[in-house]
Amino acid sequence: MIESVFLFPFVMGLVSLAAPAKSSRFVLAGTAAGHLLLTLMIWHASLSPLYPAFFTAAPEGLLILLVTSIIFVAISCYAFSYVIETKMAHARVFSCCMMLFLGTMSMVALSDHPIVLWIAIEATTLVSAPLIFIHRSKQALEATWKYVLICSVGIALALLGIFFITLAMDLGNIAGPLTFTSLNTVATRLDPVWLKAGFVFIVIGFGTKMGLAPMHTWLPDAHSEAPSPASALLSGALLNCAFLGIYKTHVLMNSAGLGDFSGSVLVGFGLCSMLVGAVFIVGQPDYKRMLAYSSIENMGIISFGVGIGGLALYGAFIHLIHHSLLKSSLFLSAGNILLGFGTKQAGRIGGIIHSLPRTFVSFFAGFVGLCGLPPFGMFVSEIMVVIGAIRGHWYVSVVLFVFALILAVAGCGRVFMAMSFGEATTAAGLGEKPLRFIPAYALLLTSLVLCFWMPETVYVTIIDSIKMIGGIHG
């Protein structure tokens, strides 16, 4: 049954609380390996859900599940060393919440019932909040409360949007199960006014969790204060899960013949997020916050591409994969820099190429990929989005899109270059252990390989994910 992929980390998370603190990291690593195995079984064995009224192996969900699982394996390897070297005081809580976090995100990926999807996304907030507060500082407390309050308000609005969709069913005299699969088959009978209202509320609600501007204000604080493994998971996996809720509803809008409306909404929020993220990247003194604002900008790119459709839609899914891999790698590298220099202030760090040469490789390669430069996959995905937008005659939007990209690259470049090649400062912290740079290398290598060769099953899954709204040629 496919439900095992989220039940397994739930159980192991509770087991880790009862295990000795020193062994919790072994439980975390074992859970990561077991989850990846279960995910691959679902991909290749076509397992059926035990509760088909609530869960399904939809292609877009399977794609996000696989990306999440691969990232979690790398993060758990990093955390295996990180927990010991930082002498984390609450290692069992950290490991437990990481596994529960994995379980809730996996539940999101497999949810077919809108209410179950909403419950799972709300659960991700509750189980990840302790990860942000793990260091128990004043700043961490503030970031945690901001995260919980803002995301909870957003999620409440998303629930209201789901209620509007059920109202659209009632007004259309539709009697049937409330699942995305069944709704798509009767979408043309749904009341269009309430369906539009539901979509707007869902975009605002789940967009809050996705980090779309102007609902993004929790994200920079949370990603900056969380320990690096948690930051990598927040940025590389959680944002994708929130996107999934929006995307499923966008597919429903297209099935109902309202794709132009929902696409325009997504393009608007996408451009807003890109511009806000790019503006705040420029002059950002905290390099972890800079990476967080970069996530806002990249979520905007994904939203923009999905709203445009066609080739841009395919590019958006490619971008989602590569952003997850590259941003997770960068947050792990940022963790090494924080351990090495003891500060998050970019102005107090220089000469990483000399002080932390192994970390420099992953940090600078991640920067190249994040800027959309070859040979990494975000170069290909951004070109696809631009070409797709030009084909759709979104000329003004393309200009704003490219402007935001240039601004973000300029802002990131100033910080990365100064930290990497600037006047050397003394790294007085921990050295470079293999488990703290190999996971970042593995994520970068995965992104690099996928740029030149994509497994047929992954390509088919992406095509299946977008064919309901026109596919590449839509």
Short mmCIF file of C-alpha atoms in Angstrom, two decimals:
data_model
loop_
_atom_site.label_atom_id
_atom_site.label_comp_id
_atom_site.label_asym_id
_atom_site.label_seq_id
_atom_site.Cartn_x
_atom_site.Cartn_y
_atom_site.Cartn_z
CA MET A 1 0.00 0.00 0.00
CA ILE A 2 1.31 3.45 -0.86
CA GLU A 3 0.35 4.80 2.57
CA SER A 4 3.38 3.00 4.02
CA VAL A 5 5.65 5.70 2.60
CA PHE A 6 4.35 8.23 5.13
CA LEU A 7 3.40 5.83 7.93
CA PHE A 8 6.97 4.49 8.10
CA PRO A 9 8.65 7.83 8.99
CA PHE A 10 5.80 8.58 11.44
CA VAL A 11 6.52 5.37 13.34
CA MET A 12 10.30 5.78 13.19
CA GLY A 13 10.02 9.37 14.40
CA LEU A 14 8.22 8.20 17.53
CA VAL A 15 10.76 5.39 17.96
CA SER A 16 13.61 7.91 17.92
CA LEU A 17 12.09 9.69 20.93
CA ALA A 18 12.39 6.50 22.96
CA ALA A 19 15.88 5.70 21.68
CA PRO A 20 19.05 7.02 23.35
CA ALA A 21 20.09 10.45 22.11
CA LYS A 22 23.30 9.10 20.59
CA SER A 23 21.43 6.58 18.45
CA SER A 24 18.76 8.97 17.12
CA ARG A 25 20.95 9.94 14.19
CA PHE A 26 21.23 6.26 13.19
CA VAL A 27 17.43 6.02 13.23
CA LEU A 28 17.27 9.15 11.07
CA ALA A 29 19.69 7.74 8.49
CA GLY A 30 17.91 4.37 8.44
CA THR A 31 14.55 6.06 7.96
CA ALA A 32 15.90 8.06 5.02
CA ALA A 33 17.16 4.90 3.32
CA GLY A 34 13.91 3.03 4.02
CA HIS A 35 11.80 5.91 2.73
CA LEU A 36 13.75 6.07 -0.53
CA LEU A 37 13.30 2.31 -0.97
CA LEU A 38 9.54 2.59 -0.42
CA THR A 39 9.37 5.53 -2.83
CA LEU A 40 11.16 3.57 -5.55
CA MET A 41 8.81 0.64 -4.96
CA ILE A 42 5.81 2.92 -5.49
CA TRP A 43 7.40 4.25 -8.68
CA HIS A 44 8.16 0.85 -10.19
CA ALA A 45 5.69 -1.59 -8.61
CA SER A 46 2.49 0.44 -9.17
CA LEU A 47 1.27 -0.12 -5.62
CA SER A 48 -2.37 0.65 -4.88
CA PRO A 49 -3.62 2.82 -2.02
CA LEU A 50 -5.36 1.18 0.92
CA TYR A 51 -7.72 4.18 1.07
CA PRO A 52 -8.32 5.27 -2.55
CA ALA A 53 -10.87 7.86 -1.40
CA PHE A 54 -8.05 9.82 0.21
CA PHE A 55 -4.78 8.92 -1.50
CA THR A 56 -3.50 8.24 -5.00
CA ALA A 57 -0.19 7.95 -6.83
CA ALA A 58 -0.70 10.96 -9.12
CA PRO A 59 2.30 11.71 -11.36
CA GLU A 60 2.92 15.22 -9.98
CA GLY A 61 2.78 13.84 -6.44
CA LEU A 62 5.16 11.00 -7.26
CA LEU A 63 7.64 13.45 -8.75
CA ILE A 64 7.65 15.63 -5.62
CA LEU A 65 7.81 12.53 -3.42
CA LEU A 66 10.92 11.28 -5.23
CA VAL A 67 12.64 14.67 -5.07
CA THR A 68 11.84 14.93 -1.36
CA SER A 69 13.16 11.43 -0.65
CA ILE A 70 16.43 11.97 -2.51
CA ILE A 71 17.02 15.27 -0.74
CA PHE A 72 16.22 13.73 2.64
CA VAL A 73 18.82 10.98 2.14
CA ALA A 74 21.53 13.60 1.52
CA ILE A 75 20.34 15.76 4.44
CA SER A 76 20.26 12.80 6.83
CA CYS A 77 23.86 11.92 5.91
CA TYR A 78 24.86 15.51 6.62
CA ALA A 79 22.90 15.53 9.88
CA PHE A 80 24.64 12.33 10.97
CA SER A 81 27.84 14.35 11.39
CA TYR A 82 26.21 17.72 12.11
CA VAL A 83 24.37 16.58 15.24
CA ILE A 84 27.54 15.28 16.89
CA GLU A 85 29.94 18.03 15.83
CA THR A 86 27.61 20.81 16.95
CA LYS A 87 26.82 18.95 20.20
CA MET A 88 23.12 19.55 19.59
CA ALA A 89 21.36 19.63 22.95
CA HIS A 90 18.05 18.29 21.67
CA ALA A 91 19.19 15.64 19.19
CA ARG A 92 16.24 13.33 19.79
CA VAL A 93 13.71 16.10 19.24
CA PHE A 94 15.58 17.14 16.10
CA SER A 95 15.63 13.62 14.66
CA CYS A 96 12.00 12.95 15.60
CA CYS A 97 10.75 16.18 14.01
CA MET A 98 12.81 15.61 10.87
CA MET A 99 11.19 12.20 10.39
CA LEU A 100 7.70 13.46 11.18
CA PHE A 101 8.37 16.30 8.73
CA LEU A 102 9.27 13.74 6.07
CA GLY A 103 6.11 11.79 6.84
CA THR A 104 3.79 14.79 6.55
CA MET A 105 5.38 15.93 3.29
CA SER A 106 5.02 12.41 1.88
CA MET A 107 1.37 12.48 2.92
CA VAL A 108 0.93 15.75 1.00
CA ALA A 109 2.47 14.20 -2.11
CA LEU A 110 0.02 11.28 -2.12
CA SER A 111 -3.15 13.12 -1.05
CA ASP A 112 -6.05 13.17 -3.50
CA HIS A 113 -8.73 14.49 -1.14
CA PRO A 114 -8.51 18.31 -0.72
CA ILE A 115 -9.22 18.16 3.02
CA VAL A 116 -6.61 15.45 3.58
CA LEU A 117 -4.15 17.54 1.57
CA TRP A 118 -4.98 20.54 3.77
CA ILE A 119 -4.51 18.50 6.96
CA ALA A 120 -1.15 17.23 5.75
CA ILE A 121 0.11 20.70 4.82
CA GLU A 122 -1.03 22.07 8.19
CA ALA A 123 0.75 19.16 9.87
CA THR A 124 4.01 20.10 8.16
CA THR A 125 3.82 23.43 10.01
CA LEU A 126 3.31 21.83 13.40
CA VAL A 127 6.07 19.23 13.13
CA SER A 128 8.65 21.57 11.56
CA ALA A 129 8.18 24.46 14.04
CA PRO A 130 10.36 22.76 16.72
CA LEU A 131 13.16 22.49 14.14
CA ILE A 132 13.24 26.27 13.78
CA PHE A 133 13.30 26.71 17.58
CA ILE A 134 15.88 23.98 18.19
CA HIS A 135 18.62 26.43 19.26
CA ARG A 136 16.25 28.11 21.74
CA SER A 137 17.49 31.66 21.04
CA LYS A 138 15.37 34.81 21.11
CA GLN A 139 15.67 35.14 17.35
CA ALA A 140 14.66 31.50 16.86
CA LEU A 141 11.61 31.98 19.09
CA GLU A 142 10.52 35.02 17.07
CA ALA A 143 11.03 33.17 13.78
CA THR A 144 9.07 30.16 15.04
CA TRP A 145 6.08 32.21 16.16
CA LYS A 146 6.09 34.13 12.89
CA TYR A 147 6.22 30.85 10.97
CA VAL A 148 3.38 29.24 12.91
CA LEU A 149 1.08 32.27 12.98
CA ILE A 150 1.49 33.44 9.39
CA CYS A 151 1.35 29.95 7.88
CA SER A 152 -1.66 29.00 10.03
CA VAL A 153 -3.56 32.07 8.87
CA GLY A 154 -2.65 31.25 5.29
CA ILE A 155 -3.69 27.63 5.66
CA ALA A 156 -7.01 28.78 7.15
CA LEU A 157 -7.64 30.80 3.99
CA ALA A 158 -6.82 27.73 1.91
CA LEU A 159 -9.44 25.77 3.87
CA LEU A 160 -11.97 28.48 3.04
CA GLY A 161 -11.01 28.06 -0.62
CA ILE A 162 -11.69 24.32 -0.37
CA PHE A 163 -15.09 25.07 1.13
CA PHE A 164 -15.82 27.31 -1.85
CA ILE A 165 -14.99 24.42 -4.18
CA THR A 166 -17.44 22.16 -2.33
CA LEU A 167 -20.01 24.93 -2.69
CA ALA A 168 -19.29 24.98 -6.42
CA MET A 169 -20.08 21.23 -6.40
CA ASP A 170 -23.37 21.76 -4.60
CA LEU A 171 -24.49 24.52 -6.96
CA GLY A 172 -23.61 22.28 -9.89
CA ASN A 173 -25.74 19.48 -8.40
CA ILE A 174 -22.75 17.14 -8.33
CA ALA A 175 -22.94 14.14 -6.04
CA GLY A 176 -19.71 12.24 -5.78
CA PRO A 177 -16.46 11.89 -3.88
CA LEU A 178 -14.53 15.05 -3.05
CA THR A 179 -11.23 14.15 -4.68
CA PHE A 180 -9.18 15.97 -7.28
CA THR A 181 -9.41 12.94 -9.57
CA SER A 182 -13.21 12.88 -9.51
CA LEU A 183 -13.57 16.67 -9.61
CA ASN A 184 -11.55 16.84 -12.83
CA THR A 185 -14.06 14.53 -14.53
CA VAL A 186 -17.02 16.81 -13.69
CA ALA A 187 -15.19 20.14 -13.69
CA THR A 188 -17.33 21.73 -16.40
CA ARG A 189 -20.41 21.32 -14.18
CA LEU A 190 -18.88 23.20 -11.24
CA ASP A 191 -20.16 26.71 -10.56
CA PRO A 192 -17.49 28.98 -12.13
CA VAL A 193 -17.94 31.93 -9.74
CA TRP A 194 -17.32 29.92 -6.60
CA LEU A 195 -14.60 27.90 -8.31
CA LYS A 196 -12.73 31.12 -9.13
CA ALA A 197 -13.17 32.36 -5.56
CA GLY A 198 -11.91 29.03 -4.23
CA PHE A 199 -8.83 29.17 -6.44
CA VAL A 200 -7.91 32.69 -5.30
CA PHE A 201 -8.17 31.71 -1.64
CA ILE A 202 -6.17 28.53 -2.23
CA VAL A 203 -3.40 30.45 -4.01
CA ILE A 204 -3.23 32.96 -1.16
CA GLY A 205 -3.43 30.22 1.48
CA PHE A 206 -1.05 27.61 0.09
CA GLY A 207 0.99 30.41 -1.50
CA THR A 208 1.76 31.61 2.02
CA LYS A 209 3.38 28.24 2.73
CA MET A 210 5.02 28.20 -0.71
CA GLY A 211 6.65 31.57 -0.02
CA LEU A 212 4.91 33.58 -2.73
CA ALA A 213 5.04 37.35 -2.20
CA PRO A 214 3.50 39.24 -0.51
CA MET A 215 2.68 36.32 1.86
CA HIS A 216 6.34 35.37 2.19
CA THR A 217 7.35 37.24 5.36
CA TRP A 218 7.83 34.15 7.55
CA LEU A 219 10.28 32.47 5.19
CA PRO A 220 13.54 34.47 5.54
CA ASP A 221 13.44 34.33 9.36
CA ALA A 222 12.56 30.64 9.53
CA HIS A 223 15.17 29.51 7.01
CA SER A 224 17.82 31.69 8.62
CA GLU A 225 17.25 30.50 12.20
CA ALA A 226 16.69 26.79 11.53
CA PRO A 227 19.73 24.47 11.67
CA SER A 228 21.18 23.91 8.22
CA PRO A 229 19.71 20.40 7.64
CA ALA A 230 16.25 21.75 8.49
CA SER A 231 16.78 24.83 6.29
CA ALA A 232 17.69 22.56 3.38
CA LEU A 233 14.51 20.54 3.89
CA LEU A 234 12.32 23.63 4.30
CA SER A 235 13.56 25.20 1.09
CA GLY A 236 14.18 22.09 -0.98
CA ALA A 237 11.04 20.10 -0.13
CA LEU A 238 8.40 21.94 1.91
CA LEU A 239 7.84 24.72 -0.63
CA ASN A 240 7.21 22.09 -3.32
CA CYS A 241 4.49 20.48 -1.20
CA ALA A 242 2.63 23.78 -0.88
CA PHE A 243 3.01 24.25 -4.64
CA LEU A 244 1.37 20.87 -5.17
CA GLY A 245 -1.86 22.09 -3.54
CA ILE A 246 -1.94 25.08 -5.87
CA TYR A 247 -1.06 23.03 -8.93
CA LYS A 248 -3.80 20.44 -8.36
CA THR A 249 -6.33 23.25 -8.11
CA HIS A 250 -4.92 24.90 -11.26
CA VAL A 251 -5.43 21.61 -13.11
CA LEU A 252 -9.04 21.61 -11.89
CA MET A 253 -9.47 25.18 -13.17
CA ASN A 254 -8.18 24.14 -16.59
CA SER A 255 -10.53 21.16 -16.65
CA ALA A 256 -13.38 23.59 -15.94
CA GLY A 257 -12.33 25.87 -18.81
CA LEU A 258 -11.03 28.57 -16.46
CA GLY A 259 -7.34 28.08 -17.15
CA ASP A 260 -6.82 31.62 -18.45
CA PHE A 261 -8.07 33.05 -15.16
CA SER A 262 -5.97 30.79 -12.93
CA GLY A 263 -2.95 31.17 -15.22
CA SER A 264 -3.10 34.96 -15.00
CA VAL A 265 -3.32 34.80 -11.21
CA LEU A 266 -0.25 32.55 -11.05
CA VAL A 267 1.71 34.77 -13.45
CA GLY A 268 0.91 37.81 -11.30
CA PHE A 269 1.97 36.18 -8.06
CA GLY A 270 5.02 34.70 -9.78
CA LEU A 271 6.30 38.03 -11.05
CA CYS A 272 5.60 39.70 -7.70
CA SER A 273 7.59 36.99 -5.90
CA MET A 274 10.48 37.23 -8.32
CA LEU A 275 10.75 40.99 -8.00
CA VAL A 276 10.39 41.01 -4.20
CA GLY A 277 12.91 38.20 -3.80
CA ALA A 278 15.41 39.86 -6.15
CA VAL A 279 15.12 43.27 -4.47
CA PHE A 280 15.75 41.83 -1.01
CA ILE A 281 18.67 39.73 -2.25
CA VAL A 282 20.49 42.93 -3.23
CA GLY A 283 22.37 44.25 -0.23
CA GLN A 284 21.38 41.33 2.01
CA PRO A 285 24.06 41.01 4.75
CA ASP A 286 22.97 37.57 6.04
CA TYR A 287 23.88 34.82 3.56
CA LYS A 288 21.28 32.35 4.88
CA ARG A 289 18.56 34.98 4.53
CA MET A 290 19.88 35.68 1.04
CA LEU A 291 19.35 32.01 0.16
CA ALA A 292 15.85 32.24 1.64
CA TYR A 293 14.98 35.23 -0.54
CA SER A 294 16.38 33.30 -3.47
CA SER A 295 13.85 30.56 -2.69
CA ILE A 296 11.06 33.15 -2.85
CA GLU A 297 12.34 34.27 -6.23
CA ASN A 298 12.54 30.70 -7.53
CA MET A 299 9.06 29.83 -6.31
CA GLY A 300 8.00 32.85 -8.36
CA ILE A 301 9.70 31.36 -11.43
CA ILE A 302 7.81 28.09 -10.94
CA SER A 303 4.50 29.90 -10.45
CA PHE A 304 5.16 32.06 -13.52
CA GLY A 305 5.96 29.05 -15.70
CA VAL A 306 2.90 27.12 -14.58
CA GLY A 307 0.69 30.14 -15.24
CA ILE A 308 2.08 30.58 -18.77
CA GLY A 309 1.64 26.90 -19.68
CA GLY A 310 3.03 25.01 -22.66
CA LEU A 311 6.81 24.81 -22.82
CA ALA A 312 7.04 27.17 -19.82
CA LEU A 313 5.03 24.66 -17.78
CA TYR A 314 7.50 21.90 -18.61
CA GLY A 315 10.32 24.30 -17.75
CA ALA A 316 8.65 25.04 -14.40
CA PHE A 317 8.72 21.36 -13.43
CA ILE A 318 12.34 21.04 -14.52
CA HIS A 319 13.08 24.15 -12.46
CA LEU A 320 11.37 22.66 -9.42
CA ILE A 321 13.61 19.61 -9.53
CA HIS A 322 16.87 21.49 -9.99
CA HIS A 323 16.03 24.23 -7.51
CA SER A 324 15.35 21.61 -4.85
CA LEU A 325 18.68 19.89 -5.47
CA LEU A 326 20.78 23.06 -5.76
CA LYS A 327 19.17 24.99 -2.90
CA SER A 328 19.44 22.03 -0.53
CA SER A 329 23.11 21.71 -1.46
CA LEU A 330 23.66 25.42 -0.84
CA PHE A 331 22.03 25.35 2.59
CA LEU A 332 24.26 22.41 3.56
CA SER A 333 27.30 24.34 2.35
CA ALA A 334 26.08 27.40 4.26
CA GLY A 335 25.94 25.20 7.35
CA ASN A 336 29.61 24.35 6.91
CA ILE A 337 30.46 28.04 6.56
CA LEU A 338 28.51 28.87 9.70
CA LEU A 339 30.33 26.13 11.61
CA GLY A 340 33.65 27.27 10.20
CA PHE A 341 33.35 31.03 10.72
CA GLY A 342 30.74 31.23 13.46
CA THR A 343 28.70 33.98 11.79
CA LYS A 344 25.88 34.43 9.27
CA GLN A 345 27.10 37.90 8.30
CA ALA A 346 28.55 37.76 4.81
CA GLY A 347 30.66 40.88 5.43
CA ARG A 348 32.65 39.10 8.13
CA ILE A 349 33.58 36.16 5.89
CA GLY A 350 36.20 36.03 3.16
CA GLY A 351 38.60 33.64 1.47
CA ILE A 352 36.46 30.51 1.71
CA ILE A 353 38.50 29.11 -1.17
CA HIS A 354 41.48 28.95 1.18
CA SER A 355 39.84 28.35 4.57
CA LEU A 356 37.26 25.75 3.52
CA PRO A 357 38.35 24.54 0.07
CA ARG A 358 36.02 21.53 -0.09
CA THR A 359 33.03 23.58 0.96
CA PHE A 360 34.06 26.25 -1.54
CA VAL A 361 33.58 23.77 -4.40
CA SER A 362 29.96 23.02 -3.47
CA PHE A 363 29.22 26.61 -2.41
CA PHE A 364 30.49 28.19 -5.62
CA ALA A 365 29.10 25.46 -7.89
CA GLY A 366 25.74 25.94 -6.19
CA PHE A 367 25.99 29.66 -6.86
CA VAL A 368 26.65 29.01 -10.55
CA GLY A 369 23.63 26.72 -10.73
CA LEU A 370 21.42 29.08 -8.75
CA CYS A 371 22.22 31.92 -11.15
CA GLY A 372 20.90 29.85 -14.04
CA LEU A 373 24.29 29.41 -15.65
CA PRO A 374 25.40 26.29 -17.55
CA PRO A 375 26.07 23.45 -17.08
CA PHE A 376 23.36 23.18 -14.40
CA GLY A 377 19.70 22.50 -15.13
CA MET A 378 18.24 25.83 -14.03
CA PHE A 379 19.87 27.33 -17.13
CA VAL A 380 17.73 25.05 -19.30
CA SER A 381 14.53 25.52 -17.27
CA GLU A 382 14.70 29.31 -17.29
CA ILE A 383 15.28 29.37 -21.05
CA MET A 384 12.24 27.12 -21.49
CA VAL A 385 10.11 29.45 -19.36
CA VAL A 386 11.25 32.50 -21.35
CA ILE A 387 10.65 30.82 -24.74
CA GLY A 388 7.25 29.59 -23.56
CA ALA A 389 6.28 33.09 -22.43
CA ILE A 390 7.39 34.62 -25.74
CA ARG A 391 5.38 32.02 -27.64
CA GLY A 392 2.36 32.98 -25.55
CA HIS A 393 2.91 36.69 -26.31
CA TRP A 394 3.58 37.62 -22.67
CA TYR A 395 6.12 40.23 -23.77
CA VAL A 396 5.87 42.67 -20.87
CA SER A 397 5.95 39.79 -18.41
CA VAL A 398 9.08 38.41 -20.08
CA VAL A 399 10.84 41.76 -19.66
CA LEU A 400 9.98 41.83 -15.94
CA PHE A 401 10.98 38.16 -15.64
CA VAL A 402 14.42 38.75 -17.16
CA PHE A 403 14.92 41.94 -15.13
CA ALA A 404 14.22 40.05 -11.89
CA LEU A 405 16.65 37.30 -12.91
CA ILE A 406 19.43 39.80 -13.63
CA LEU A 407 18.82 41.63 -10.36
CA ALA A 408 18.92 38.38 -8.37
CA VAL A 409 22.12 37.21 -10.09
CA ALA A 410 23.78 40.57 -9.41
CA GLY A 411 22.78 40.50 -5.75
CA CYS A 412 23.86 36.90 -5.20
CA GLY A 413 27.05 37.38 -7.18
CA ARG A 414 28.24 40.24 -5.00
CA VAL A 415 27.86 38.15 -1.84
CA PHE A 416 29.18 34.86 -3.20
CA MET A 417 32.24 36.43 -4.84
CA ALA A 418 33.18 38.43 -1.74
CA MET A 419 32.77 35.43 0.56
CA SER A 420 34.67 33.10 -1.74
CA PHE A 421 37.52 35.28 -3.03
CA GLY A 422 37.52 38.33 -0.77
CA GLU A 423 40.11 39.21 1.84
CA ALA A 424 40.69 36.11 3.92
CA THR A 425 39.30 35.91 7.44
CA THR A 426 40.19 33.29 9.98
CA ALA A 427 38.00 30.19 10.15
CA ALA A 428 38.14 29.36 13.82
CA GLY A 429 35.40 26.74 13.90
CA LEU A 430 35.06 23.08 12.95
CA GLY A 431 36.96 21.63 10.01
CA GLU A 432 35.58 19.86 6.94
CA LYS A 433 34.52 16.30 7.66
CA PRO A 434 33.54 14.11 4.66
CA LEU A 435 29.91 13.73 5.75
CA ARG A 436 29.56 17.51 5.74
CA PHE A 437 30.60 18.07 2.12
CA ILE A 438 29.88 14.79 0.29
CA PRO A 439 26.05 15.16 0.55
CA ALA A 440 26.24 18.62 -1.04
CA TYR A 441 28.46 17.21 -3.79
CA ALA A 442 25.97 14.38 -4.40
CA LEU A 443 23.06 16.82 -4.80
CA LEU A 444 25.07 18.97 -7.21
CA LEU A 445 26.11 15.92 -9.21
CA THR A 446 22.49 14.77 -9.44
CA SER A 447 21.47 18.15 -10.82
CA LEU A 448 24.36 18.06 -13.29
CA VAL A 449 23.52 14.56 -14.52
CA LEU A 450 19.81 15.38 -14.92
CA CYS A 451 20.78 18.32 -17.12
CA PHE A 452 22.33 15.98 -19.70
CA TRP A 453 20.43 12.74 -19.09
CA MET A 454 17.00 12.24 -17.58
CA PRO A 455 15.67 8.73 -16.86
CA GLU A 456 12.76 7.84 -19.10
CA THR A 457 10.48 7.21 -16.13
CA VAL A 458 11.12 10.70 -14.76
CA TYR A 459 10.49 12.32 -18.15
CA VAL A 460 7.24 10.38 -18.63
CA THR A 461 6.13 11.34 -15.12
CA ILE A 462 6.68 15.03 -15.87
CA ILE A 463 4.77 14.73 -19.15
CA ASP A 464 1.93 12.92 -17.36
CA SER A 465 1.89 15.68 -14.73
CA ILE A 466 1.33 18.44 -17.28
CA LYS A 467 -0.71 16.75 -20.02
CA MET A 468 -4.05 17.60 -18.36
CA ILE A 469 -3.37 21.29 -18.98
CA GLY A 470 -1.99 21.01 -22.47
CA GLY A 471 1.45 19.57 -21.94
CA ILE A 472 4.49 21.05 -23.67
CA HIS A 473 2.46 22.22 -26.65
CA GLY A 474 -0.48 23.60 -24.65
#
